[in-house]
Coordinates of C-alpha atoms (C1' of nucleotides) in Angstrom, one line a residue:
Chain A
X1 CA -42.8 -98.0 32.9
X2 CA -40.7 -96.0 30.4
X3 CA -39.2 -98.2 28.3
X4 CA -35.0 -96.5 27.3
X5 CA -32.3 -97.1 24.8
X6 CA -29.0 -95.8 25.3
X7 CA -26.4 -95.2 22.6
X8 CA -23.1 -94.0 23.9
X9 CA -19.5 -95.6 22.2
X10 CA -18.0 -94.6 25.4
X11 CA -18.3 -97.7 27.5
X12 CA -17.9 -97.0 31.0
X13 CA -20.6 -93.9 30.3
X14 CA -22.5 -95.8 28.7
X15 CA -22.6 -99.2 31.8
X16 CA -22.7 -96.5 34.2
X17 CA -25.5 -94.6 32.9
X18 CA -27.8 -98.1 32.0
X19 CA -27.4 -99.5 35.4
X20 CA -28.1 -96.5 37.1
X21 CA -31.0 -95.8 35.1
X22 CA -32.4 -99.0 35.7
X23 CA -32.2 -99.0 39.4
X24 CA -35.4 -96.2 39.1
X25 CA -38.6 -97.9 39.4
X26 CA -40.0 -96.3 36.7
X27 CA -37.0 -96.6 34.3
X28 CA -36.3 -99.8 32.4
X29 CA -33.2 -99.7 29.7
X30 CA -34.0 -102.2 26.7
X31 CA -30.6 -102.3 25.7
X32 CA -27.1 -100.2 24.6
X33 CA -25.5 -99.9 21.8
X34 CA -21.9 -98.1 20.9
X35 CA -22.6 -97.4 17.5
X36 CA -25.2 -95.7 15.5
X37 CA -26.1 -98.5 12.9
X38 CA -26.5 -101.4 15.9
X39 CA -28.2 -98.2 17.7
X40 CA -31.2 -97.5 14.9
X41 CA -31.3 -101.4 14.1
X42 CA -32.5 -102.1 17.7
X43 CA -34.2 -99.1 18.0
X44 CA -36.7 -99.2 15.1
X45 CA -37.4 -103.1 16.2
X46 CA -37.9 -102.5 19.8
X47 CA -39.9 -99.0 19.7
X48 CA -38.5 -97.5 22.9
X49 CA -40.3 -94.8 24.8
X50 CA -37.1 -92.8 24.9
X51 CA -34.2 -93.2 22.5
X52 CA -30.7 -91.5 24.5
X53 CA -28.0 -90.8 21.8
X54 CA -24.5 -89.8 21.5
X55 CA -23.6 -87.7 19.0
X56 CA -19.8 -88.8 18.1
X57 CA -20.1 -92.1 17.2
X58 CA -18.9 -95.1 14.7
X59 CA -20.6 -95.5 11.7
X60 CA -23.5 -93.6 12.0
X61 CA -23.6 -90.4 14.5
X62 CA -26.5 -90.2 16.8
X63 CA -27.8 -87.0 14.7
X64 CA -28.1 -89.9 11.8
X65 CA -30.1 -92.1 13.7
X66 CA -32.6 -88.9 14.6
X67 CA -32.8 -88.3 11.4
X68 CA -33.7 -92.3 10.8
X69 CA -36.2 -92.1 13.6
X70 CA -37.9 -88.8 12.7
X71 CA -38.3 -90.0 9.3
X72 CA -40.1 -93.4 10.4
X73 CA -42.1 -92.3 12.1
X74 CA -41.6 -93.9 15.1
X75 CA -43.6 -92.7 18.4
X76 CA -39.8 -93.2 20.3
X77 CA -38.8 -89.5 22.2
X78 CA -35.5 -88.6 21.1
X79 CA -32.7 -87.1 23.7
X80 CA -29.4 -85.8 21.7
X81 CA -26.4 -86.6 25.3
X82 CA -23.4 -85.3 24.2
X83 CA -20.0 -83.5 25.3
X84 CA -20.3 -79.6 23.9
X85 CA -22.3 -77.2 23.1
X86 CA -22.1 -77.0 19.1
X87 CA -24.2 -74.8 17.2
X88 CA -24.3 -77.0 13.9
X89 CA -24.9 -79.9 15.9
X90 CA -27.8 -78.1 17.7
X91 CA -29.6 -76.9 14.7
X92 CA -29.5 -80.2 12.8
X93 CA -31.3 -81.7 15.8
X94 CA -33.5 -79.4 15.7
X95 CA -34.3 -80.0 12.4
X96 CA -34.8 -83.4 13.6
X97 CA -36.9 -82.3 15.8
X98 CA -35.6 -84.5 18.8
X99 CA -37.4 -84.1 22.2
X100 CA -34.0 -82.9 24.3
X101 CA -30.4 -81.6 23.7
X102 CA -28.6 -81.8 27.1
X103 CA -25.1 -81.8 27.6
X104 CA -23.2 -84.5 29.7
X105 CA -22.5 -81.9 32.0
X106 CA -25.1 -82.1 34.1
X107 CA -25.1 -84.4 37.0
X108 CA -27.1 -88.4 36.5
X109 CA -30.1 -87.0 38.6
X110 CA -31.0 -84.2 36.3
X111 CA -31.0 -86.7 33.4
X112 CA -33.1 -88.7 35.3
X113 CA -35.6 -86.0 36.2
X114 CA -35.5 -84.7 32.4
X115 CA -36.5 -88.5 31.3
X116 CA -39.3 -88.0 33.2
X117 CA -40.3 -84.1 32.1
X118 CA -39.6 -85.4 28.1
X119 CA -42.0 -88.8 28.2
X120 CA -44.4 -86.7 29.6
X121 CA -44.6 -84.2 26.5
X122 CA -41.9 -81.6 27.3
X123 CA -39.2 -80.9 24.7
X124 CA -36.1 -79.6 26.6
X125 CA -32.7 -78.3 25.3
X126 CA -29.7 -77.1 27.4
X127 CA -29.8 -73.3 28.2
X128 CA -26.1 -72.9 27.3
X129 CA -27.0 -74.0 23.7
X130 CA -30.4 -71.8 23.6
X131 CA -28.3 -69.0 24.6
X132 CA -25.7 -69.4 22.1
X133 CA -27.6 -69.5 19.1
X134 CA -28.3 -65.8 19.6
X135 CA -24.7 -64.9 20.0
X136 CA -23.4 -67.4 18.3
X137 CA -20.8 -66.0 15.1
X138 CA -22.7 -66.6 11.9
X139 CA -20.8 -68.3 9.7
X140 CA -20.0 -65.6 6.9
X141 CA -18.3 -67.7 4.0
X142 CA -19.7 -68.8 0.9
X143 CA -20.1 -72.4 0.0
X144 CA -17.7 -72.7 -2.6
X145 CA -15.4 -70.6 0.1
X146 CA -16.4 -73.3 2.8
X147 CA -15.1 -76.0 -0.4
X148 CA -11.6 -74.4 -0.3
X149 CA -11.4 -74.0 3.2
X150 CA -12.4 -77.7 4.1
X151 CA -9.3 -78.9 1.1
X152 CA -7.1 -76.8 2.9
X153 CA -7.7 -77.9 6.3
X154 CA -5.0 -81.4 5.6
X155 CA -2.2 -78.7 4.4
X156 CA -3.1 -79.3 0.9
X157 CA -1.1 -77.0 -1.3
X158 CA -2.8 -74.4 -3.9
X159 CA -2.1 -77.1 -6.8
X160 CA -3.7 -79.9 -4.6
X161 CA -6.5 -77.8 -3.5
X162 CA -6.9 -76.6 -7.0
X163 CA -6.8 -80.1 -8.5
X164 CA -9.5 -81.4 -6.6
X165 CA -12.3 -78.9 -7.0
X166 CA -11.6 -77.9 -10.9
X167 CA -9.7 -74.6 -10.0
X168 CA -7.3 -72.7 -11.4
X169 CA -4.4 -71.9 -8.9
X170 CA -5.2 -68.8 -8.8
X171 CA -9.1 -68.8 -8.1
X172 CA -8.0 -70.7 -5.1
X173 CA -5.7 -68.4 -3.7
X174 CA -8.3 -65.7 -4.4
X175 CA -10.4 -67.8 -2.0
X176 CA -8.1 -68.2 0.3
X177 CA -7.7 -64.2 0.7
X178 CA -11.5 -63.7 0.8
X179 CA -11.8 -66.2 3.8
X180 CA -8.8 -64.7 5.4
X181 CA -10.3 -61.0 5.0
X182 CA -14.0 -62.3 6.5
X183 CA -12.3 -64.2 9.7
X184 CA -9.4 -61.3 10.0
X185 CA -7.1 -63.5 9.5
X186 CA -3.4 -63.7 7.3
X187 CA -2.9 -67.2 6.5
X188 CA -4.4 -70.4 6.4
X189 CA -3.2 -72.2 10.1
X190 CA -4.8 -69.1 11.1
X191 CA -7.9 -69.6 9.1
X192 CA -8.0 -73.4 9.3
X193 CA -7.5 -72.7 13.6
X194 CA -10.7 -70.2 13.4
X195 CA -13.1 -72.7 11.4
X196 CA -11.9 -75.5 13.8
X197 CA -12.9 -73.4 17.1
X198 CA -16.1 -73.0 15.6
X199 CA -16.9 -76.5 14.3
X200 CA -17.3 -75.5 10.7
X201 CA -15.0 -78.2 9.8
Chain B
X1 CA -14.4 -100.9 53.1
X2 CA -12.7 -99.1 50.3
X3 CA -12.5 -95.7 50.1
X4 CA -12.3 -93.9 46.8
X5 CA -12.7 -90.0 45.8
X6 CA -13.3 -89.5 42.7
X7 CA -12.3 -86.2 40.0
X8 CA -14.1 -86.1 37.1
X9 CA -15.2 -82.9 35.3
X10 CA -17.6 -84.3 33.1
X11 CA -20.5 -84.1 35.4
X12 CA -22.7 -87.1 34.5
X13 CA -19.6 -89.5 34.1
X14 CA -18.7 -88.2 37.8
X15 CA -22.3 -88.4 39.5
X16 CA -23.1 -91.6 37.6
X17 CA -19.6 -93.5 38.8
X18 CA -20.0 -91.6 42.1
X19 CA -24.0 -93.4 42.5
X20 CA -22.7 -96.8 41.3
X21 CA -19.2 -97.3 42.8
X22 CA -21.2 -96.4 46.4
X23 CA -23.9 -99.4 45.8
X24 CA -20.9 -101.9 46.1
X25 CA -21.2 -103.0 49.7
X26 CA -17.2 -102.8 49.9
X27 CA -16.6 -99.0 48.2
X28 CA -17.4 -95.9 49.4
X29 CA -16.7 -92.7 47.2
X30 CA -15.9 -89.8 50.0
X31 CA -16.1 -87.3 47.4
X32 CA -16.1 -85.9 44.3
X33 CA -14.5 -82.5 42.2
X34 CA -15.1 -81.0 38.7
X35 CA -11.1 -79.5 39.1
X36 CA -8.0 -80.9 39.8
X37 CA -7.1 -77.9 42.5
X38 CA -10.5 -79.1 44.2
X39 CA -9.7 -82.6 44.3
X40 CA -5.9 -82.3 46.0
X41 CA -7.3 -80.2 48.7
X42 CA -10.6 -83.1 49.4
X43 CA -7.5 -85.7 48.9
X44 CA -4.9 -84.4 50.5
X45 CA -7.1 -84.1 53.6
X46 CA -9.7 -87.2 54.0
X47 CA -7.1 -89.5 52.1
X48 CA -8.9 -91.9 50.5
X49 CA -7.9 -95.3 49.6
X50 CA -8.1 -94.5 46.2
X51 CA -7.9 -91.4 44.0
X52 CA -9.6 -92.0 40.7
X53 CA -8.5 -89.0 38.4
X54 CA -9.8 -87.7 35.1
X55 CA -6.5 -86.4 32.9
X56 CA -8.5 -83.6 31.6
X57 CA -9.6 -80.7 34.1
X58 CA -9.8 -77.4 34.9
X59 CA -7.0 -75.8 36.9
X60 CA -5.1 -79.0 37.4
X61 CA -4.5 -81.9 35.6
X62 CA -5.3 -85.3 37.0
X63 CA -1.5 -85.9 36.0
X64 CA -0.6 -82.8 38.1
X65 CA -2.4 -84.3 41.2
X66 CA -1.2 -87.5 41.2
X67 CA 2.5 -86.2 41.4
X68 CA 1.9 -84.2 44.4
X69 CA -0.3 -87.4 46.0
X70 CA 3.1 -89.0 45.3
X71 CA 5.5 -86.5 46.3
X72 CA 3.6 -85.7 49.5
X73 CA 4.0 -89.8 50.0
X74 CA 0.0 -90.1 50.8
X75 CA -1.1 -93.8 50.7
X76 CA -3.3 -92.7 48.5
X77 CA -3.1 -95.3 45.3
X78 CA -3.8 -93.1 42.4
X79 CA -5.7 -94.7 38.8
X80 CA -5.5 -92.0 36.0
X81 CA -9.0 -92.9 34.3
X82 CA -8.4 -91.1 31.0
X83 CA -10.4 -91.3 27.3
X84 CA -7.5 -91.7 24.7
X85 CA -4.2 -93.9 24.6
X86 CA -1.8 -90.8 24.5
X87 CA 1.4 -92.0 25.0
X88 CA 3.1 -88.6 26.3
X89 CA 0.2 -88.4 29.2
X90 CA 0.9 -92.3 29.7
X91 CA 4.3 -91.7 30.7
X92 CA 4.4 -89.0 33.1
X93 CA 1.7 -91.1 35.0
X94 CA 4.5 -94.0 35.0
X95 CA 6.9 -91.4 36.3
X96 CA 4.0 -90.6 38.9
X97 CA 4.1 -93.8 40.0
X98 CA -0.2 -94.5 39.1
X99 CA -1.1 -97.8 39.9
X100 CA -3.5 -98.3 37.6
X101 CA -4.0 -96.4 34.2
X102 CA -7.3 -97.1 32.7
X103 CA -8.8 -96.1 29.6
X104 CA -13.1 -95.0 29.7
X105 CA -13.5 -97.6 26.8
X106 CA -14.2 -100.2 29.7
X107 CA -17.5 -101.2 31.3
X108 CA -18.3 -100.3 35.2
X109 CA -17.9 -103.7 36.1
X110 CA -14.6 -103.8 35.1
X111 CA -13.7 -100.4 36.7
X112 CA -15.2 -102.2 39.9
X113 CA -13.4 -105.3 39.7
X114 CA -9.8 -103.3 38.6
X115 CA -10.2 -101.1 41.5
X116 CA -10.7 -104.3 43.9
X117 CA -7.4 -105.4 42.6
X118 CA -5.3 -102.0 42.8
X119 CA -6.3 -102.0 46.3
X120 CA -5.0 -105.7 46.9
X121 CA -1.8 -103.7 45.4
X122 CA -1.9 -104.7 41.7
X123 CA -0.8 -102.2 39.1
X124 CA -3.1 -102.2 36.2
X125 CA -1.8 -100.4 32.8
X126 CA -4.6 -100.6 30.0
X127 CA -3.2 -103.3 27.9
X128 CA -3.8 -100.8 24.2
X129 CA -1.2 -98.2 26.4
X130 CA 1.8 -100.9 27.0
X131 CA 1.1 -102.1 23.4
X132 CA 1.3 -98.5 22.4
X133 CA 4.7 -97.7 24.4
X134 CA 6.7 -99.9 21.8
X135 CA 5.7 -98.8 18.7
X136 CA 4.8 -95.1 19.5
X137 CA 6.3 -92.6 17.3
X138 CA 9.2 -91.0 19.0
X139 CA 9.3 -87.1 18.7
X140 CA 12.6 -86.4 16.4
X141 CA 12.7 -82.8 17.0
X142 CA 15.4 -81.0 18.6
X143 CA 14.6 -78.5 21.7
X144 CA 15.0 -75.8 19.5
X145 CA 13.4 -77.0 16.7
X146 CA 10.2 -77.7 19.2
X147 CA 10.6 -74.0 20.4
X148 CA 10.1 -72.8 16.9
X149 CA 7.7 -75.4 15.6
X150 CA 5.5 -74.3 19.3
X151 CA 5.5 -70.7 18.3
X152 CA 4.2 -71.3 14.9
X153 CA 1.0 -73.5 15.9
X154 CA -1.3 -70.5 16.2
X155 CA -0.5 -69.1 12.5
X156 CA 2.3 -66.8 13.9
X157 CA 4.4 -65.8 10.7
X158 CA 7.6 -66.6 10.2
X159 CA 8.9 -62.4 11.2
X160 CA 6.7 -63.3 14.4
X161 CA 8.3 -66.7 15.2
X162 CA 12.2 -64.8 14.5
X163 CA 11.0 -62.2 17.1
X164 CA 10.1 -63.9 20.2
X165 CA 12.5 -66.0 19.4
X166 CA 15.4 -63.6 18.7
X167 CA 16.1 -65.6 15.3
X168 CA 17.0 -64.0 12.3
X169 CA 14.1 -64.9 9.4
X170 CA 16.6 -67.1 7.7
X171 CA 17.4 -69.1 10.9
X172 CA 13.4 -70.0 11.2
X173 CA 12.8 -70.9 8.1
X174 CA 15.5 -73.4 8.1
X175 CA 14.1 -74.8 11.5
X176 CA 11.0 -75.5 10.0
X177 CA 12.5 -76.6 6.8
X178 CA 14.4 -79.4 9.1
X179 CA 11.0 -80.1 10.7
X180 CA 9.2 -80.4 7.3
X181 CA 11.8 -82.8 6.8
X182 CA 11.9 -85.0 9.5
X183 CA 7.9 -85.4 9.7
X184 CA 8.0 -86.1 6.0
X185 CA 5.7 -82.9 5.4
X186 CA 5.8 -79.8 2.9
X187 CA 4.4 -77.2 4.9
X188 CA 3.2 -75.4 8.3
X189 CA -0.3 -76.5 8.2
X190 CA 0.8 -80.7 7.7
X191 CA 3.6 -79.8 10.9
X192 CA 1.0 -78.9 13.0
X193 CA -1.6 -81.3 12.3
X194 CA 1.5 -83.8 12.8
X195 CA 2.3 -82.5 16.1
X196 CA -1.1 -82.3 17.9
X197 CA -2.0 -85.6 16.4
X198 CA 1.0 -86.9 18.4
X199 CA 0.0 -84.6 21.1
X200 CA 3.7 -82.9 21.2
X201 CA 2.4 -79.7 21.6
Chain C
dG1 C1' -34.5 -52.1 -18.8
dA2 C1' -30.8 -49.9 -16.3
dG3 C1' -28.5 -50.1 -12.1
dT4 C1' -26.7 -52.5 -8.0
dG5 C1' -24.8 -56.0 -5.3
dG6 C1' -23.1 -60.6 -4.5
dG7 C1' -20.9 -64.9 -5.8
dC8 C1' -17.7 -67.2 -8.9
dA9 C1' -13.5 -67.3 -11.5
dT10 C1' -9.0 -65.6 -13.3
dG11 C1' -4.1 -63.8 -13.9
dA12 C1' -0.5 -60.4 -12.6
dC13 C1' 2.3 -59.0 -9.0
dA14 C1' 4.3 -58.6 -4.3
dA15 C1' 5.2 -60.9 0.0
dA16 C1' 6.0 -64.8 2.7
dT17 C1' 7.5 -69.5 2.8
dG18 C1' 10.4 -73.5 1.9
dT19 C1' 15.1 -75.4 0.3
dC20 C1' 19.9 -75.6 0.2
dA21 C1' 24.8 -74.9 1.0
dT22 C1' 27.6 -73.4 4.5
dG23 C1' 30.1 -72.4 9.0
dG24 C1' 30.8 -72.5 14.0
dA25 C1' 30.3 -74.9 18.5
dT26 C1' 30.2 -79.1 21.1
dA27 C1' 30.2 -83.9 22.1
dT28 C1' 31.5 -88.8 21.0
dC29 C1' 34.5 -92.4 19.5
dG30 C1' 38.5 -94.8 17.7
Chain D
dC1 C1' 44.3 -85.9 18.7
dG2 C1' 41.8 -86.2 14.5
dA3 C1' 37.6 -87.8 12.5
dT4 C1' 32.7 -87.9 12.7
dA5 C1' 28.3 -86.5 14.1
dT6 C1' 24.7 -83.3 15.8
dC7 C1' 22.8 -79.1 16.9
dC8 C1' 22.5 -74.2 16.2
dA9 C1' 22.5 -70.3 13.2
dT10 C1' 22.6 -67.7 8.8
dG11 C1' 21.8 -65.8 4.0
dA12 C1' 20.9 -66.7 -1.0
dC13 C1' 17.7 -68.5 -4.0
dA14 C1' 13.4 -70.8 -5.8
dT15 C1' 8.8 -71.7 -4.9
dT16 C1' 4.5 -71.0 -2.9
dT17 C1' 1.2 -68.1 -0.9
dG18 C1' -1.5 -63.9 -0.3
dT19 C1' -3.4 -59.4 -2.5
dC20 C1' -5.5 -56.8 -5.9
dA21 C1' -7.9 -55.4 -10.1
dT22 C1' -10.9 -57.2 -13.4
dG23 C1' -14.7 -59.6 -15.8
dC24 C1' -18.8 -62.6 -16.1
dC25 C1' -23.2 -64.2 -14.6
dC26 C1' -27.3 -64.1 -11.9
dA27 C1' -30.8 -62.1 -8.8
dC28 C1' -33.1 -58.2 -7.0
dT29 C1' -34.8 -53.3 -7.1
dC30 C1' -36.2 -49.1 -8.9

DNA sequence: GAGTGGGCATGACAAATGTCATGGATATCG
DNA sequence: CGATATCCATGACATTTGTCATGCCCACTC
């Protein structure tokens, strides 16, 4: 019997999927949670064969909770469910050095079948994602250019931007007109629009 | 016996809901599709008893198919089965005529019993949505100011904006200016934010 | 150690953006 | 009808934003 816990804030997912997944003979779900801190509380208590976790979620994100598990110690498989494939996202849980990345598109029975594949050793991450990473845009700014960026985001002015990280207004705008020359881009809806698309924000 | 077809392009939501709505002895889901162009052909066909439809799709909207279920006058009772309370999206399914409009922050069971009593002929609004209707923000903006404030959500400048507009510069500045004003904002960036919070554009 | 390249920071200047006052057209109300 | 209000449109002006040249510091290489 593999023993499951499912965290997933989206409710009718989250009944769906538990009742489903106990109907297998083999599958038994321990319990659900909807948000990350109730998740890893239950989680490092009840030692689950398989931990299923959300990524977007209150309080503490199902990458957290991977983290909190890896770092335990804990024999529990981890399997990151969630909506897109994001390239951050992927390569923190790799990092954490969870058992499965799968997306939620993918229809119940492929889950089911990957439960099975992962308790029994395998470590399997989407193909989309896998694929991505090669092609994936590198993200070419600088960390005190990713600073500016992320103040700007809000609409923060230069001033704002410049009070909050020690600037002079004018350092910031020179940052502003790097990032716009490395995404080739003229102004900062454009730039702000470009880091959105691809999740650096 | 109930019949339900279901469109839902998140493919483990869809197959999940698909698996358990069939167990009930009383429901039986004729069908599924990923797109909303998929889903009014299957519906408009085999029509079902109910049409549970996902907001968010490829090709069509659920919103989209549930105003052709209604203008074609199936028998069809339509739910809208949608993740967020946006008002905008809650109102053109009123104007649809749904009969039920239910949020994914509710368990199976619920879904079960709800769709139980739309086909008794109940109409079931997600109580957060009618709450929501009073004290929603109303969208101040003029057509015009809406055209300009549309043109400029993708970083286009304001010599852009005057162009496909056939403004003068002047003339879009001072729209925006206005729109600044009446958001309570200083500048492009907060206008946009603003708008696609409120999902206006 | 000299040379090279990259990141960090700045101020001067040019260009784009935001504000304001104004005028015409149209609709509403007493 | 006149008074009032709202929307549409514009140009003048002030402010903010974007670009560019420059300098410092650190790491790496020859």
């Amino acid at each position: 019997m593999i023993t499951i816990y499912l965290a997933e804030d989206q409710s009718l997912l989250a009944s769906a999927l538990a009742q489903l997944l106990d109907l297998e003979d083999d599958l038994h779900v321990l319990g659900t949670a909807a948000d990350g801190q109730q998740a890893w509380l239950d989680i490092s208590r009840e030692i689950p064969d398989i931990a299923i976790l959300d990524i977007e979620m209150p309080k503490a994100t199902g990458l957290d909770v991977a983290d909190w598990i890896h770092h335990a110690g804990l024999k529990t498989k981890v399997i990151i469910l969630t909506t897109f494939a994001q390239q951050a996202y992927f390569e923190r849980a790799i990092n954490a050095q969870v058992n499965g990345y799968l997306l939620k598109d993918l229809p119940s029975d492929d889950l089911v079948a990957d439960i099975r594949r992962i308790q029994g050793g395998a470590t399997i991450y989407s193909p989309e994602l896998v694929q991505n990473m090669v092609t994936a845009s590198k993200n070419p700014l600088t960390e005190r250019e990713m600073d500016v960026l992320k103040a700007a985001v809000d609409g923060a002015s230069t001033k704002e931007i410049a009070k909050t990280l020690y600037l002079s207004e004018g350092t910031v705008r020179n940052y502003l007109s790097a990032i716009f020359s490395k995404l080739a881009v003229h102004n900062r809806l454009e730039a702000v629009h470009f880091a959105q698309k691809n999740k650096w924000v």
